[in-house]
mmCIF file of C-alpha atoms in Angstrom:
data_model
loop_
_atom_site.group_PDB
_atom_site.id
_atom_site.type_symbol
_atom_site.label_atom_id
_atom_site.label_comp_id
_atom_site.label_asym_id
_atom_site.label_seq_id
_atom_site.Cartn_x
_atom_site.Cartn_y
_atom_site.Cartn_z
ATOM 1 C CA UNK A 1 0.000 0.000 0.000
ATOM 2 C CA UNK A 2 1.364 3.431 -0.975
ATOM 3 C CA UNK A 3 1.703 6.255 1.539
ATOM 4 C CA UNK A 4 -1.254 8.049 -0.065
ATOM 5 C CA UNK A 5 -3.399 4.939 0.018
ATOM 6 C CA UNK A 6 -2.524 4.452 3.684
ATOM 7 C CA UNK A 7 -3.395 8.041 4.611
ATOM 8 C CA UNK A 8 -6.653 7.828 2.697
ATOM 9 C CA UNK A 9 -7.569 4.573 4.403
ATOM 10 C CA UNK A 10 -6.817 6.075 7.809
ATOM 11 C CA UNK A 11 -9.197 8.968 7.102
ATOM 12 C CA UNK A 12 -11.898 6.640 5.801
ATOM 13 C CA UNK A 13 -11.555 4.545 8.964
ATOM 14 C CA UNK A 14 -11.994 7.704 11.077
ATOM 15 C CA UNK A 15 -15.082 8.637 9.072
ATOM 16 C CA UNK A 16 -16.504 5.143 9.440
ATOM 17 C CA UNK A 17 -15.953 5.165 13.211
ATOM 18 C CA UNK A 18 -17.593 8.592 13.554
ATOM 19 C CA UNK A 19 -20.566 7.458 11.469
ATOM 20 C CA UNK A 20 -20.978 4.344 13.592
ATOM 21 C CA UNK A 21 -20.795 6.394 16.806
ATOM 22 C CA UNK A 22 -23.498 8.767 15.535
ATOM 23 C CA UNK A 23 -25.773 6.131 13.966
ATOM 24 C CA UNK A 24 -25.096 7.372 10.441
ATOM 25 C CA UNK A 25 -24.415 5.466 7.242
ATOM 26 C CA UNK A 26 -20.788 5.531 6.124
ATOM 27 C CA UNK A 27 -21.850 5.815 2.467
ATOM 28 C CA UNK A 28 -23.726 9.061 3.260
ATOM 29 C CA UNK A 29 -20.484 10.951 3.975
ATOM 30 C CA UNK A 30 -18.226 11.826 1.034
ATOM 31 C CA UNK A 31 -14.501 12.501 1.292
ATOM 32 C CA UNK A 32 -13.389 15.492 -0.778
ATOM 33 C CA UNK A 33 -9.603 15.681 -1.138
ATOM 34 C CA UNK A 34 -8.506 19.324 -0.866
ATOM 35 C CA UNK A 35 -5.582 19.362 -3.254
ATOM 36 C CA UNK A 36 -4.696 23.074 -3.500
ATOM 37 C CA UNK A 37 -0.938 23.752 -3.754
ATOM 38 C CA UNK A 38 -0.189 20.064 -4.404
ATOM 39 C CA UNK A 39 1.083 19.163 -7.891
ATOM 40 C CA UNK A 40 -0.813 17.138 -10.468
ATOM 41 C CA UNK A 41 1.427 14.079 -9.941
ATOM 42 C CA UNK A 42 0.274 13.903 -6.317
ATOM 43 C CA UNK A 43 -3.376 13.982 -7.384
ATOM 44 C CA UNK A 44 -2.630 11.206 -9.848
ATOM 45 C CA UNK A 45 -1.208 9.082 -7.039
ATOM 46 C CA UNK A 46 -4.185 9.823 -4.807
ATOM 47 C CA UNK A 47 -6.517 8.842 -7.648
ATOM 48 C CA UNK A 48 -4.630 5.559 -7.998
ATOM 49 C CA UNK A 49 -5.338 5.028 -4.281
ATOM 50 C CA UNK A 50 -9.076 5.294 -4.988
ATOM 51 C CA UNK A 51 -9.861 9.020 -4.627
ATOM 52 C CA UNK A 52 -12.214 10.465 -7.242
ATOM 53 C CA UNK A 53 -13.232 13.942 -5.990
ATOM 54 C CA UNK A 54 -10.781 16.839 -5.594
ATOM 55 C CA UNK A 55 -11.310 20.353 -4.217
ATOM 56 C CA UNK A 56 -9.337 23.358 -5.439
ATOM 57 C CA UNK A 57 -9.246 26.955 -4.167
ATOM 58 C CA UNK A 58 -7.253 28.709 -6.884
ATOM 59 C CA UNK A 59 -8.664 28.825 -10.394
ATOM 60 C CA UNK A 60 -5.508 29.053 -12.518
ATOM 61 C CA UNK A 61 -3.778 26.332 -10.515
ATOM 62 C CA UNK A 62 -6.821 24.085 -10.866
ATOM 63 C CA UNK A 63 -7.127 24.627 -14.623
ATOM 64 C CA UNK A 64 -3.467 23.681 -15.090
ATOM 65 C CA UNK A 65 -3.983 20.450 -13.146
ATOM 66 C CA UNK A 66 -7.109 19.632 -15.116
ATOM 67 C CA UNK A 67 -5.107 19.952 -18.314
ATOM 68 C CA UNK A 68 -2.431 17.587 -16.986
ATOM 69 C CA UNK A 69 -4.939 15.059 -15.641
ATOM 70 C CA UNK A 70 -7.511 15.035 -18.423
ATOM 71 C CA UNK A 71 -6.886 11.327 -19.010
ATOM 72 C CA UNK A 72 -8.415 10.589 -15.573
ATOM 73 C CA UNK A 73 -12.117 10.592 -14.714
ATOM 74 C CA UNK A 74 -12.025 13.099 -11.833
ATOM 75 C CA UNK A 75 -14.762 15.152 -10.186
ATOM 76 C CA UNK A 76 -13.613 18.748 -9.718
ATOM 77 C CA UNK A 77 -14.933 20.954 -6.905
ATOM 78 C CA UNK A 78 -14.158 24.663 -6.608
ATOM 79 C CA UNK A 79 -14.157 25.515 -2.901
ATOM 80 C CA UNK A 80 -12.650 29.008 -2.953
ATOM 81 C CA UNK A 81 -14.428 32.362 -3.016
ATOM 82 C CA UNK A 82 -16.178 32.973 -6.331
ATOM 83 C CA UNK A 83 -15.466 36.322 -8.006
ATOM 84 C CA UNK A 84 -17.771 37.652 -10.706
ATOM 85 C CA UNK A 85 -15.022 37.759 -13.328
ATOM 86 C CA UNK A 86 -14.167 34.080 -12.758
ATOM 87 C CA UNK A 87 -17.610 32.541 -13.267
ATOM 88 C CA UNK A 88 -17.173 31.514 -16.913
ATOM 89 C CA UNK A 89 -14.193 29.174 -16.421
ATOM 90 C CA UNK A 90 -15.841 27.814 -13.264
ATOM 91 C CA UNK A 91 -19.057 27.096 -15.165
ATOM 92 C CA UNK A 92 -17.076 25.458 -17.957
ATOM 93 C CA UNK A 93 -14.496 23.361 -16.107
ATOM 94 C CA UNK A 94 -15.960 22.290 -12.753
ATOM 95 C CA UNK A 95 -18.570 19.799 -11.576
ATOM 96 C CA UNK A 96 -19.246 21.573 -8.260
ATOM 97 C CA UNK A 97 -18.917 25.143 -6.959
ATOM 98 C CA UNK A 98 -19.139 25.499 -3.160
ATOM 99 C CA UNK A 99 -18.582 29.211 -2.578
ATOM 100 C CA UNK A 100 -21.766 30.795 -3.959
ATOM 101 C CA UNK A 101 -23.120 33.469 -1.609
ATOM 102 C CA UNK A 102 -24.927 35.891 -3.962
ATOM 103 C CA UNK A 103 -27.676 35.478 -6.546
ATOM 104 C CA UNK A 104 -25.678 37.287 -9.253
ATOM 105 C CA UNK A 105 -22.942 34.647 -9.023
ATOM 106 C CA UNK A 106 -25.415 31.785 -9.402
ATOM 107 C CA UNK A 107 -27.115 33.558 -12.318
ATOM 108 C CA UNK A 108 -23.806 34.002 -14.131
ATOM 109 C CA UNK A 109 -22.805 30.368 -13.529
ATOM 110 C CA UNK A 110 -26.146 29.194 -14.890
ATOM 111 C CA UNK A 111 -25.974 31.431 -17.968
ATOM 112 C CA UNK A 112 -22.368 30.438 -18.710
ATOM 113 C CA UNK A 113 -22.740 26.674 -18.181
ATOM 114 C CA UNK A 114 -22.129 24.966 -21.561
ATOM 115 C CA UNK A 115 -25.229 23.273 -22.955
ATOM 116 C CA UNK A 116 -23.420 19.965 -23.478
ATOM 117 C CA UNK A 117 -22.672 19.636 -19.732
ATOM 118 C CA UNK A 118 -24.948 18.526 -16.919
ATOM 119 C CA UNK A 119 -26.292 21.244 -14.596
ATOM 120 C CA UNK A 120 -23.622 22.634 -12.276
ATOM 121 C CA UNK A 121 -23.801 21.423 -8.673
ATOM 122 C CA UNK A 122 -23.929 24.389 -6.291
ATOM 123 C CA UNK A 123 -23.579 24.847 -2.525
ATOM 124 C CA UNK A 124 -24.514 28.133 -0.863
ATOM 125 C CA UNK A 125 -21.694 29.366 1.356
ATOM 126 C CA UNK A 126 -22.978 30.580 4.710
ATOM 127 C CA UNK A 127 -20.939 32.637 7.179
ATOM 128 C CA UNK A 128 -22.448 30.588 9.966
ATOM 129 C CA UNK A 129 -20.706 32.311 12.895
ATOM 130 C CA UNK A 130 -20.420 35.885 11.580
ATOM 131 C CA UNK A 131 -16.669 36.026 10.980
ATOM 132 C CA UNK A 132 -15.361 39.309 9.597
ATOM 133 C CA UNK A 133 -12.658 37.457 7.677
ATOM 134 C CA UNK A 134 -14.952 34.929 5.963
ATOM 135 C CA UNK A 135 -17.129 35.164 2.876
ATOM 136 C CA UNK A 136 -20.649 33.818 2.804
ATOM 137 C CA UNK A 137 -24.216 35.005 3.180
ATOM 138 C CA UNK A 138 -25.873 35.287 6.559
ATOM 139 C CA UNK A 139 -28.096 32.434 7.798
ATOM 140 C CA UNK A 140 -31.065 34.813 7.470
ATOM 141 C CA UNK A 141 -30.398 35.242 3.732
ATOM 142 C CA UNK A 142 -30.446 31.518 2.992
ATOM 143 C CA UNK A 143 -34.222 30.949 2.486
ATOM 144 C CA UNK A 144 -34.495 33.676 -0.172
ATOM 145 C CA UNK A 145 -31.312 32.552 -1.935
ATOM 146 C CA UNK A 146 -32.578 28.970 -1.999
ATOM 147 C CA UNK A 147 -35.858 30.123 -3.525
ATOM 148 C CA UNK A 148 -34.075 32.142 -6.224
ATOM 149 C CA UNK A 149 -31.166 29.837 -7.089
ATOM 150 C CA UNK A 150 -33.331 26.725 -7.263
ATOM 151 C CA UNK A 151 -35.171 28.296 -10.236
ATOM 152 C CA UNK A 152 -32.070 28.649 -12.411
ATOM 153 C CA UNK A 153 -32.016 26.415 -15.469
ATOM 154 C CA UNK A 154 -28.439 25.104 -15.451
ATOM 155 C CA UNK A 155 -27.914 24.887 -11.698
ATOM 156 C CA UNK A 156 -28.474 21.911 -9.409
ATOM 157 C CA UNK A 157 -28.729 23.362 -5.910
ATOM 158 C CA UNK A 158 -27.323 20.730 -3.561
ATOM 159 C CA UNK A 159 -26.972 22.333 -0.113
ATOM 160 C CA UNK A 160 -24.775 24.456 2.143
ATOM 161 C CA UNK A 161 -21.060 24.968 2.751
ATOM 162 C CA UNK A 162 -19.635 26.446 5.967
ATOM 163 C CA UNK A 163 -16.165 27.209 7.371
ATOM 164 C CA UNK A 164 -16.630 27.950 11.084
ATOM 165 C CA UNK A 165 -13.958 29.431 13.323
ATOM 166 C CA UNK A 166 -11.437 26.847 14.576
ATOM 167 C CA UNK A 167 -12.796 24.902 17.556
ATOM 168 C CA UNK A 168 -16.284 26.382 17.137
ATOM 169 C CA UNK A 169 -17.982 23.025 16.744
ATOM 170 C CA UNK A 170 -21.284 24.519 17.953
ATOM 171 C CA UNK A 171 -21.442 26.207 14.537
ATOM 172 C CA UNK A 172 -21.665 22.756 12.948
ATOM 173 C CA UNK A 173 -24.902 22.160 14.841
ATOM 174 C CA UNK A 174 -26.217 25.549 13.719
ATOM 175 C CA UNK A 175 -25.399 24.681 10.116
ATOM 176 C CA UNK A 176 -27.038 21.269 10.472
ATOM 177 C CA UNK A 177 -30.193 22.874 11.836
ATOM 178 C CA UNK A 178 -30.246 25.423 9.008
ATOM 179 C CA UNK A 179 -29.799 22.670 6.438
ATOM 180 C CA UNK A 180 -32.707 20.704 7.939
ATOM 181 C CA UNK A 181 -34.926 23.799 8.083
ATOM 182 C CA UNK A 182 -34.447 24.441 4.368
ATOM 183 C CA UNK A 183 -35.224 20.812 3.601
ATOM 184 C CA UNK A 184 -38.424 20.982 5.657
ATOM 185 C CA UNK A 185 -39.568 24.258 4.095
ATOM 186 C CA UNK A 186 -38.798 23.341 0.473
ATOM 187 C CA UNK A 187 -40.220 19.892 -0.172
ATOM 188 C CA UNK A 188 -39.685 20.429 -3.914
ATOM 189 C CA UNK A 189 -35.878 20.530 -3.504
ATOM 190 C CA UNK A 190 -35.228 16.918 -4.482
ATOM 191 C CA UNK A 191 -31.457 17.492 -4.795
ATOM 192 C CA UNK A 192 -30.979 19.129 -1.380
ATOM 193 C CA UNK A 193 -28.592 16.515 0.020
ATOM 194 C CA UNK A 194 -25.204 18.124 0.724
ATOM 195 C CA UNK A 195 -23.825 19.751 3.866
ATOM 196 C CA UNK A 196 -20.193 20.550 3.080
ATOM 197 C CA UNK A 197 -18.377 21.064 6.384
ATOM 198 C CA UNK A 198 -15.569 19.599 8.433
ATOM 199 C CA UNK A 199 -11.834 19.348 7.746
ATOM 200 C CA UNK A 200 -8.860 17.309 8.914
ATOM 201 C CA UNK A 201 -9.013 18.426 12.544
ATOM 202 C CA UNK A 202 -12.745 18.373 13.215
ATOM 203 C CA UNK A 203 -14.288 15.777 10.951
ATOM 204 C CA UNK A 204 -15.762 13.728 13.828
ATOM 205 C CA UNK A 205 -17.647 16.761 15.175
ATOM 206 C CA UNK A 206 -18.836 17.662 11.680
ATOM 207 C CA UNK A 207 -20.176 14.164 11.098
ATOM 208 C CA UNK A 208 -21.980 14.254 14.446
ATOM 209 C CA UNK A 209 -23.725 17.457 13.300
ATOM 210 C CA UNK A 210 -24.794 16.041 9.928
ATOM 211 C CA UNK A 211 -21.979 16.732 7.468
ATOM 212 C CA UNK A 212 -22.285 14.824 4.196
ATOM 213 C CA UNK A 213 -19.042 16.083 2.622
ATOM 214 C CA UNK A 214 -15.708 16.517 4.414
ATOM 215 C CA UNK A 215 -13.056 18.760 2.875
ATOM 216 C CA UNK A 216 -9.788 17.123 3.928
ATOM 217 C CA UNK A 217 -6.360 18.329 2.842
ATOM 218 C CA UNK A 218 -3.561 18.136 5.407
ATOM 219 C CA UNK A 219 -4.466 14.679 6.726
ATOM 220 C CA UNK A 220 -4.364 13.294 3.176
ATOM 221 C CA UNK A 221 -1.493 15.166 1.571
ATOM 222 C CA UNK A 222 0.566 16.452 4.483
ATOM 223 C CA UNK A 223 1.429 20.132 4.997
ATOM 224 C CA UNK A 224 0.976 22.434 2.037
ATOM 225 C CA UNK A 225 3.923 23.025 -0.282
#
């Protein structure tokens, strides 16, 4: 077993244990490998170890890796802040965009999504604990954004993404409650299935609060280059 395969298996074992402890199904929690700053060869090795989904924060870096790895069947997630002038390449080259916090961004992504591609999977980024340094809409803005974004033709609205302050695991519960509230209020949202939260250091707490997608970088790849 390679070093990458071993690290990945260790994380999957942690996820499985946390799911068991919280009476959740292991298959309901997805591992997203956060591969920013790591070269394409490393992603290739991680793919060989069984990893399919990769999260990138920096557009130009991600596009370069996509070019180098186009022979592989990878699922690409953009997890950085989305700027208005970057929506076209995001709509063209990614399967998921996690950092949508304004209607105008979702509208541009929908309008710029190529017709030959499936609808773009979107998560609304919520600044769940009111950090000055973090992007994201407020929890109070979520219901209206859900109503508006869910109407867009080339968008598949999947759920929420949050990045709480370190050690603020109570924010995970707040995000889980918000996610459930939206699901209860919008019975027509058949694709509302994704709560993107939790990283290397707090994945157990995130799973306990209902996370369905963990964004793990350091524990898989080691410290950033």
